[in-house]
Coordinates of C-alpha atoms and ligand atoms in Angstrom, one line a residue:
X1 CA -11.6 -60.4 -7.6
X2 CA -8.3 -58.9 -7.3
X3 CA -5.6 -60.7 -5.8
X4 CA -2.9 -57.7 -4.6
X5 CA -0.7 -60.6 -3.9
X6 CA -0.6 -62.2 -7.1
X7 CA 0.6 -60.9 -10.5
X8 CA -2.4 -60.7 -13.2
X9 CA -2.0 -58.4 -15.7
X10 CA -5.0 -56.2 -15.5
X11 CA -7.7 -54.7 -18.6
X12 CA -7.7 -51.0 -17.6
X13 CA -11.3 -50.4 -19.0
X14 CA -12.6 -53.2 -17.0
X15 CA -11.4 -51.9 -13.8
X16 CA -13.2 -48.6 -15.0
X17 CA -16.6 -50.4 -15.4
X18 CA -16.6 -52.8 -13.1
X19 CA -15.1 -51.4 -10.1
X20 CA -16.4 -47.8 -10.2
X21 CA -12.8 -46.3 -10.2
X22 CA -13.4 -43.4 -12.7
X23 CA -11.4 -42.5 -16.4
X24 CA -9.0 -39.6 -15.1
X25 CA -9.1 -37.9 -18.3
X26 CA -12.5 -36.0 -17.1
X27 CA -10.8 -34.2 -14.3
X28 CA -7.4 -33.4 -15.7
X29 CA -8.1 -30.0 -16.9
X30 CA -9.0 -29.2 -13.7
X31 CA -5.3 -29.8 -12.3
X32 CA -2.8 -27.2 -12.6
X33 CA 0.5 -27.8 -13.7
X34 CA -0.2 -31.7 -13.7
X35 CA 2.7 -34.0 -14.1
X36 CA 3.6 -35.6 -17.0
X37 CA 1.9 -39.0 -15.9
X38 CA -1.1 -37.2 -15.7
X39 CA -1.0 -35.8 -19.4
X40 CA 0.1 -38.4 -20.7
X41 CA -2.5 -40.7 -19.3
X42 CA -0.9 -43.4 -17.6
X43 CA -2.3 -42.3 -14.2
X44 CA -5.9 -43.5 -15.8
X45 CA -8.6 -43.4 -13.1
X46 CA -9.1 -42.4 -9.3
X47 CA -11.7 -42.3 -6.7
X48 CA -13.1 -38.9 -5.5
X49 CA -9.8 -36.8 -6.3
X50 CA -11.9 -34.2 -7.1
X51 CA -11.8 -33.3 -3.0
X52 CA -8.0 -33.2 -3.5
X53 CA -8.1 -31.2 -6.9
X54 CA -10.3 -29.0 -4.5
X55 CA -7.2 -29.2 -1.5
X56 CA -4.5 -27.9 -4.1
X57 CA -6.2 -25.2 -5.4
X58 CA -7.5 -23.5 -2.3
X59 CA -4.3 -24.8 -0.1
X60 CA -6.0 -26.3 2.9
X61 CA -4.0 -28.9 3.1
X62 CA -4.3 -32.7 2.4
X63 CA -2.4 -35.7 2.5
X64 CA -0.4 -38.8 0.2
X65 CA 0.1 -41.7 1.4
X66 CA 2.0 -44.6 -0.5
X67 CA 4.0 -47.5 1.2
X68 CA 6.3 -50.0 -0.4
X69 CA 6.7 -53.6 0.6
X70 CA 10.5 -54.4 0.8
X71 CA 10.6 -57.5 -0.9
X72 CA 13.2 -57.0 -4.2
X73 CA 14.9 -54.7 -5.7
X74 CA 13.0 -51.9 -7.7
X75 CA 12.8 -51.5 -11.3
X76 CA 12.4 -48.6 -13.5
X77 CA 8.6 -49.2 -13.2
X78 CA 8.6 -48.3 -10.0
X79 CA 9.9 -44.7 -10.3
X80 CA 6.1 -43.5 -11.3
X81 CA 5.6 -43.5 -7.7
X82 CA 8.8 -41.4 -7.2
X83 CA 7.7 -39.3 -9.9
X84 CA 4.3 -38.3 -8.3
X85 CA 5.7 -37.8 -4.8
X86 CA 7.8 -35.6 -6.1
X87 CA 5.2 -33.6 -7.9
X88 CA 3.0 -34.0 -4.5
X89 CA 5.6 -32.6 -2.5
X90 CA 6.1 -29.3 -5.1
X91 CA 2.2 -28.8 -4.1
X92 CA 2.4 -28.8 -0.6
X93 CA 1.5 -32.2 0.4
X94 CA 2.2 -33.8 3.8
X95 CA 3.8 -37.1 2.8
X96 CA 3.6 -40.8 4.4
X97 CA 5.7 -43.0 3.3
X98 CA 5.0 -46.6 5.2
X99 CA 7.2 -49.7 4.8
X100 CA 5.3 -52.4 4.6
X101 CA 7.6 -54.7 6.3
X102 CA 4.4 -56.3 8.4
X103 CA 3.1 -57.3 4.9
X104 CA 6.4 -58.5 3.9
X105 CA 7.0 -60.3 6.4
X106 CA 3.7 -62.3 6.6
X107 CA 2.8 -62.1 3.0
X108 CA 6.4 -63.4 1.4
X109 CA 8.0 -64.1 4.7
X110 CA 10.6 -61.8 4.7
X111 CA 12.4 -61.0 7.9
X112 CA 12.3 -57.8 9.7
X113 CA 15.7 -57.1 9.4
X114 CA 16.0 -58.0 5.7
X115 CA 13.3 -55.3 5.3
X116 CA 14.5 -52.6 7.0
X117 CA 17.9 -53.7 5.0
X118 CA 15.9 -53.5 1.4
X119 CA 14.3 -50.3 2.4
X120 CA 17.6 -48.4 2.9
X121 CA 19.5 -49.9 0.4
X122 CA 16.9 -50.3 -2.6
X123 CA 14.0 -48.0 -1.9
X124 CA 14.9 -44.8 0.3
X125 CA 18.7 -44.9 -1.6
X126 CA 16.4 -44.8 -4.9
X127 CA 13.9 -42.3 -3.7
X128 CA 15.9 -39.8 -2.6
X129 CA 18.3 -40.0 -5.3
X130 CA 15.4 -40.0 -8.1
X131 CA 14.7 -36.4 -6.3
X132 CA 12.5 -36.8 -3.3
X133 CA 13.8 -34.5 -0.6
X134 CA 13.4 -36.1 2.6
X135 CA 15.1 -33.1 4.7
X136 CA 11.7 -31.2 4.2
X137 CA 9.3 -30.8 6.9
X138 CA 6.4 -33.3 5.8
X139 CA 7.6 -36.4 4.5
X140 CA 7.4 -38.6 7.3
X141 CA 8.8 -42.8 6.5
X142 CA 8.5 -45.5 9.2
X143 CA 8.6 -49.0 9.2
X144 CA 4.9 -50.5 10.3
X145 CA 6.6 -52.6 12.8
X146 CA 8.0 -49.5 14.3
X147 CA 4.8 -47.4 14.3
X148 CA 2.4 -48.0 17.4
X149 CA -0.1 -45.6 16.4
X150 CA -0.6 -47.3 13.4
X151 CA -0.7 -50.9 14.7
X152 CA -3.0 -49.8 17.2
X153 CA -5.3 -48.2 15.0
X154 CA -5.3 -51.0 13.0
X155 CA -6.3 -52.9 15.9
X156 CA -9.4 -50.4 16.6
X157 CA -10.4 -51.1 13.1
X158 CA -10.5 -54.5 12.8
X159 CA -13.5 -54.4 15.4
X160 CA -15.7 -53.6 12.4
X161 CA -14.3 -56.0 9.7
X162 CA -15.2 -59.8 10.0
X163 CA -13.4 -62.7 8.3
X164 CA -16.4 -62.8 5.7
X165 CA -15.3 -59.7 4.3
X166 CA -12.0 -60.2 4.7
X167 CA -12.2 -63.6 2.6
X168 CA -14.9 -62.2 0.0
X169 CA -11.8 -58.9 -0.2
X170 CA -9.7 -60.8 -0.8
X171 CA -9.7 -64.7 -1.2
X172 CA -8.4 -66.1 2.4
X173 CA -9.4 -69.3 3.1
X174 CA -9.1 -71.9 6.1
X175 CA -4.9 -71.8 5.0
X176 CA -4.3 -68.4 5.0
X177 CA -2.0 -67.6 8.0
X178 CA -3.8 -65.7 10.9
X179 CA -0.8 -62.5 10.2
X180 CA -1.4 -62.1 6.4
X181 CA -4.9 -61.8 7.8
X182 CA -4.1 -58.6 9.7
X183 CA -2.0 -57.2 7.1
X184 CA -4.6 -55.2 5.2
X185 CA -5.5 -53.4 8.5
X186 CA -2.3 -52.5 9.0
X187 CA -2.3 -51.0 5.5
X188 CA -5.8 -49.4 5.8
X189 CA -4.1 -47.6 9.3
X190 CA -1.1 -46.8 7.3
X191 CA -3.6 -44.8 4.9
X192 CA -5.5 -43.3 7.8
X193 CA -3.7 -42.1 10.3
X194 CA -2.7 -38.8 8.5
X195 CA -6.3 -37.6 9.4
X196 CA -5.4 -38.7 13.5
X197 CA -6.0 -36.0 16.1
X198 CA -2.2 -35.6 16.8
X199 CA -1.6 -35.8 12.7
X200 CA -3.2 -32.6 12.2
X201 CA -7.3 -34.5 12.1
X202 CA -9.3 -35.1 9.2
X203 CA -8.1 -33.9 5.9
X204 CA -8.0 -35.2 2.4
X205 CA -6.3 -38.1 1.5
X206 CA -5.2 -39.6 -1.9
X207 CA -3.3 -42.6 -2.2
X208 CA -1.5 -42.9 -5.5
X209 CA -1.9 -46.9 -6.3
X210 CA -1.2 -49.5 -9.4
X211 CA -4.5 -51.5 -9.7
X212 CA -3.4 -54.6 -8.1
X213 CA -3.8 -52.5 -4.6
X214 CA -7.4 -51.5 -5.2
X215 CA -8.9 -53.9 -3.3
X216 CA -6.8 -52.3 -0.3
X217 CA -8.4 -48.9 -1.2
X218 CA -12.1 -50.2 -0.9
X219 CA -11.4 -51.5 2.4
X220 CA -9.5 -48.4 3.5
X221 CA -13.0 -46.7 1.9
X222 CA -15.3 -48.9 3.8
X223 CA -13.8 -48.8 6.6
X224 CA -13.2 -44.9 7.0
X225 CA -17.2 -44.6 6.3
X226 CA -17.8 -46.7 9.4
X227 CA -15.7 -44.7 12.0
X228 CA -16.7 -41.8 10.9
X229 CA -18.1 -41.1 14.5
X230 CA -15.5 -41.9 16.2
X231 CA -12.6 -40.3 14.0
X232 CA -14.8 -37.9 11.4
X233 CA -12.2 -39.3 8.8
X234 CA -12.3 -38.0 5.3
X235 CA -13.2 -41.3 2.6
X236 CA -9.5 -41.0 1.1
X237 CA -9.3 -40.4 -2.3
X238 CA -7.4 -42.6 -4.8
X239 CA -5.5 -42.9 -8.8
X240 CA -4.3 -45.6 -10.5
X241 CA -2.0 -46.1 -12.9
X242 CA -0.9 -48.5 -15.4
X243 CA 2.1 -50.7 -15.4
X244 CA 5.2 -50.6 -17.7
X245 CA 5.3 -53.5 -20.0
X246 CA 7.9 -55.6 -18.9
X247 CA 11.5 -56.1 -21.8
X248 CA 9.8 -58.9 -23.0
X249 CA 6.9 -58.2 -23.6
X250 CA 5.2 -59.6 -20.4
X251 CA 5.2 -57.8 -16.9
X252 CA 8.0 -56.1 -15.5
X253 CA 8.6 -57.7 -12.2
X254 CA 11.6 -57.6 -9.8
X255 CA 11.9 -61.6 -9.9
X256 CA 12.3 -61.6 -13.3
X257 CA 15.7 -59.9 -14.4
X258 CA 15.3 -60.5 -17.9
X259 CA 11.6 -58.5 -18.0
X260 CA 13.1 -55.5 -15.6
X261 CA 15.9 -52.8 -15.7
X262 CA 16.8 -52.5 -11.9
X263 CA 17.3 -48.7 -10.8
X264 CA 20.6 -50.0 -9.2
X265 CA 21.3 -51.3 -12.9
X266 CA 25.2 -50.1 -14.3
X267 CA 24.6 -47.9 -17.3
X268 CA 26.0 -50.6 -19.4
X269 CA 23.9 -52.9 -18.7
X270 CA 20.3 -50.8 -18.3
X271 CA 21.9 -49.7 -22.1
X272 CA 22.7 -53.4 -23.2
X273 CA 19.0 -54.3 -21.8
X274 CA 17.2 -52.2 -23.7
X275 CA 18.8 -52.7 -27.1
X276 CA 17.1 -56.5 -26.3
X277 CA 14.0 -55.1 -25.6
X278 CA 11.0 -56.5 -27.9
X279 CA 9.7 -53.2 -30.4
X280 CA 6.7 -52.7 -32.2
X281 CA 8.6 -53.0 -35.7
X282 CA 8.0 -55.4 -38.4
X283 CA 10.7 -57.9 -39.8
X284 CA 11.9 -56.0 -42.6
X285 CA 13.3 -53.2 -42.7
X286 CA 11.0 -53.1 -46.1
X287 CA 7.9 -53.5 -44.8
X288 CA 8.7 -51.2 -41.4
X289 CA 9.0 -47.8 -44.3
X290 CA 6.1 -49.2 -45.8
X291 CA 3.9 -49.9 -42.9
X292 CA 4.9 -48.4 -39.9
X293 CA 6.1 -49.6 -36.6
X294 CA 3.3 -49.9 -34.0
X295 CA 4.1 -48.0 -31.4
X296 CA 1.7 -49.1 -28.8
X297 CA 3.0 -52.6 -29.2
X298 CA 6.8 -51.1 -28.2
X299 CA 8.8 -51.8 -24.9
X300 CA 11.2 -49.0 -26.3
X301 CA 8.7 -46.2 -26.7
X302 CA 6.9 -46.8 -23.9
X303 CA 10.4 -46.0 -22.0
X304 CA 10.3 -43.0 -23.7
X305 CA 6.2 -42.2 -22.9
X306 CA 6.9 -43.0 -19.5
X307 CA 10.4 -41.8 -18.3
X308 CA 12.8 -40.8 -20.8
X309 CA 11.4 -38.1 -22.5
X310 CA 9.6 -34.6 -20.9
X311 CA 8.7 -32.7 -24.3
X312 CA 5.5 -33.2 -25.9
X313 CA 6.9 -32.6 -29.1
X314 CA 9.8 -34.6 -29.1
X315 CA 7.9 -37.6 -27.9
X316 CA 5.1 -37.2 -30.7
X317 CA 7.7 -36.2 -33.6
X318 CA 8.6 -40.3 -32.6
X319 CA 5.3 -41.1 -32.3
X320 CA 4.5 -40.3 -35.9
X321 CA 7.6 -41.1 -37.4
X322 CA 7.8 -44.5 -36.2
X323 CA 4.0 -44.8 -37.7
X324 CA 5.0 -43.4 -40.8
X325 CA 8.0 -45.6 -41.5
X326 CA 10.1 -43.0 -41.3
X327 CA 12.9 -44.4 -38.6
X328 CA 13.5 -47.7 -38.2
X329 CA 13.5 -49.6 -35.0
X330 CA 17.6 -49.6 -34.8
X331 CA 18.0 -45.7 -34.9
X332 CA 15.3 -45.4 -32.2
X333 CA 17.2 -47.9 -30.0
X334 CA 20.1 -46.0 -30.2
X335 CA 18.7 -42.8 -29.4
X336 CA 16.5 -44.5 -26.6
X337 CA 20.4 -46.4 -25.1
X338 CA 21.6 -42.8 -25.3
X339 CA 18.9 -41.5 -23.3
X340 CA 18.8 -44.3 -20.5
X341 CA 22.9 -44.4 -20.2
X342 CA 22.7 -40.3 -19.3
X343 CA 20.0 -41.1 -16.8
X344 CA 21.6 -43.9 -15.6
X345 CA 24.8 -42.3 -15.2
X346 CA 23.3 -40.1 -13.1
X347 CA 21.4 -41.6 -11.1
X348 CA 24.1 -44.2 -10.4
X349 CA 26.1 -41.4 -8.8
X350 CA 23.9 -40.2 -6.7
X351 CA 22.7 -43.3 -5.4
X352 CA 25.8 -43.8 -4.3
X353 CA 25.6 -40.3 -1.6
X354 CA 21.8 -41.4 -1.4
X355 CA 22.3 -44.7 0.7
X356 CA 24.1 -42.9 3.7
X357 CA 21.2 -40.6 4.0
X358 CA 19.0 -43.3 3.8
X359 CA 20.4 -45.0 6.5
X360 CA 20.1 -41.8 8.5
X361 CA 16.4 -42.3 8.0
X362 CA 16.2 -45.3 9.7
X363 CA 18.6 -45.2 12.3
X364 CA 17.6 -46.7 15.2
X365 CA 18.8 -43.8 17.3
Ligands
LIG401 N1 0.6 -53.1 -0.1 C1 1.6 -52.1 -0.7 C2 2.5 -52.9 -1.6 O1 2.3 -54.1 -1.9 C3 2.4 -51.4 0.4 C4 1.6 -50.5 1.3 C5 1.6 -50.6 2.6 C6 0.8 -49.4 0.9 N2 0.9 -49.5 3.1 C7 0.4 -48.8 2.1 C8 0.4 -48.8 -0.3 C9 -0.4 -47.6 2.1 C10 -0.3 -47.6 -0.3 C11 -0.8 -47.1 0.9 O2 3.5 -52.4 -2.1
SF4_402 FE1 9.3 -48.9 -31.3 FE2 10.9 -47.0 -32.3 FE3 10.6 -49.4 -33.6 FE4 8.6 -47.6 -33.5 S1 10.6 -47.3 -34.5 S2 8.4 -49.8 -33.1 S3 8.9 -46.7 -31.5 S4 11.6 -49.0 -31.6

């Protein structure tokens, strides 16, 4: 079982065998222009996205849908969703962005009003200032406790899922509170109302996911297969992808601040953070020409794999010379600081015009 609520570090391949999600790799040629995620294989599997492969290339129209529950701040690993939104949006996409502040609230106990706080000020001030452009016509945000339609759907739903499932899902038992019960609904409505009557109706659907949310996406599956008289939904369509290893070598996660580099980070510090970060290098500088550094093992290339570097070439010229011995792991850091302090810089500025307009997203009136 997969506990979304908890944090296990996952085995990739197992999720591939044993939960039918299936290796990306086969379908990528298939996707034009894909984004670098894609290429580079750290979006990993999916569920039926050959319907939304299908969606792009003859432009009928489909939807993403990927909510955030405001419960920290946001690290750098959490810009892949940003970074496939943004890709999303250059293809045409409509866009639903739900704030999970029901699942916040009832899942970590976080207030309303701290949410909708957290949202503005961590997650839409960092999405639009990574380069999601909220002015176009198609991105639509809300918070779920705002959103009838999808509280009532969720409602509807829940007529056809029983507390067996619900436990079997995901592990509730006789203490789990009666709202934390509810929250998967809301999230399986959050993921299904794009293909509402007064959304436009059925259309394709994918939801771009880490792992940890799977067990969401078989429910949302499930579920859409059993009102499919009522609503003729669309089974939505799903990808995974994996997680930045955290500074340390462990998972990067927002209540850790030594495993993390926050987006909201000063470019001093994000620079200072990963000069610390553990590398894939031996302990001599001897052995490292001899041997190689391993750079699968490395916090600071995987930075680079992930979000620091767009050309092929200049990402496996590293690749091979860190294998090789030919640079050692201090040179790398400093051309890895470099390359975080320039995209830090930047994106510390316009965080800065970001937070106003994300307040106009909210605004009550
Ligand atoms: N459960 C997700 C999280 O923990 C948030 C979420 C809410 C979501 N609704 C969603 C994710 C719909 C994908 C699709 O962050
Ligand atoms: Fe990592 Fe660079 Fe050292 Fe290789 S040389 S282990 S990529 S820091």
């Amino acid at each position: 079982m997969i506990d979304p609520w908890s944090s296990a570090i996952l085995d990739y391949e197992k999720l591939i065998e044993q939960f039918g999600i299936k290796p990306f790799s086969n379908l990528l040629d298939e996707v034009e222009d894909p984004p670098t995620l894609m290429k580079r294989g750290i979006i990993f599997g999916h569920r039926d996205y050959g319907r939304i492969v299908k969606a792009m290339r003859e432009k009928s129209g489909f939807a993403v849908v990927t909510g955030m529950m405001p419960s920290g701040k946001m690290h750098i690993g959490h810009k892949m969703i940003v970074d496939q939104l943004i890709w999303y949006q250059k293809q045409g996409a409509d866009i639903y962005i739900p704030i999970a502040d029901m699942e916040s609230y009832s899942a970590r106990g976080v207030e309303f009003e701290k949410s909708r706080e957290l949202a503005i000020t961590e997650y839409l001030t960092n999405y639009i200032a990574l380069g999601l452009d909220f002015k176009k016509k198609n991105i639509h945000t809300y918070l779920q406790s705002e959103n009838k339609t999808v509280q009532n759907l969720a409602y509807i739903l829940g007529r056809r899922v029983n507390l067996n499932e619900m436990k079997s899902i995901y592990g509730f038992s006789g203490s789990t509170n009666i709202s934390h019960l509810y929250v998967p609904l809301v999230q399986v409505a959050d993921i299904l109302q794009p293909q509402l009557e007064e959304f436009g109706g059925p259309k394709p659907t994918v939801v771009p996911v880490g792992p940890d949310q799977d067990p969401h996406i078989r429910l949302t599956r499930d579920i859409a297969e059993r009102f499919k008289n009522k609503f003729k939904f669309i089974t939505p369509s799903s990808t995974y992808h994996r997680f930045i290893t955290g500074l340390t070598g462990d998972k990067m996660s927002s209540s850790k601040p030594k495993t993390a580099i926050f987006l909201s980070e000063s470019p001093e510090v994000a620079e200072k953070k990963i000069k610390s970060a553990k590398t894939g290098g031996k302990e001599s500088l001897e052995d490292q020409r001899l041997l190689g550094g391993i750079p699968e093992d490395c916090v600071v290339y995987e930075m680079l794999l992930y979000h620091l570097i767009n050309s092929e070439n200049e990402l496996k010229e590293i690749y091979h010379n860190c294998k090789n011995g030919t640079t050692m792991c201090g040179e790398c850091k400093t051309m890895a600081s470099l390359k975080i302090r320039k995209f830090f810089e930047k994106l510390s500025k316009r965080r800065i015009i970001a937070e106003n307009d994300a307040r106009k997203i909210l605004s009550r009136n």
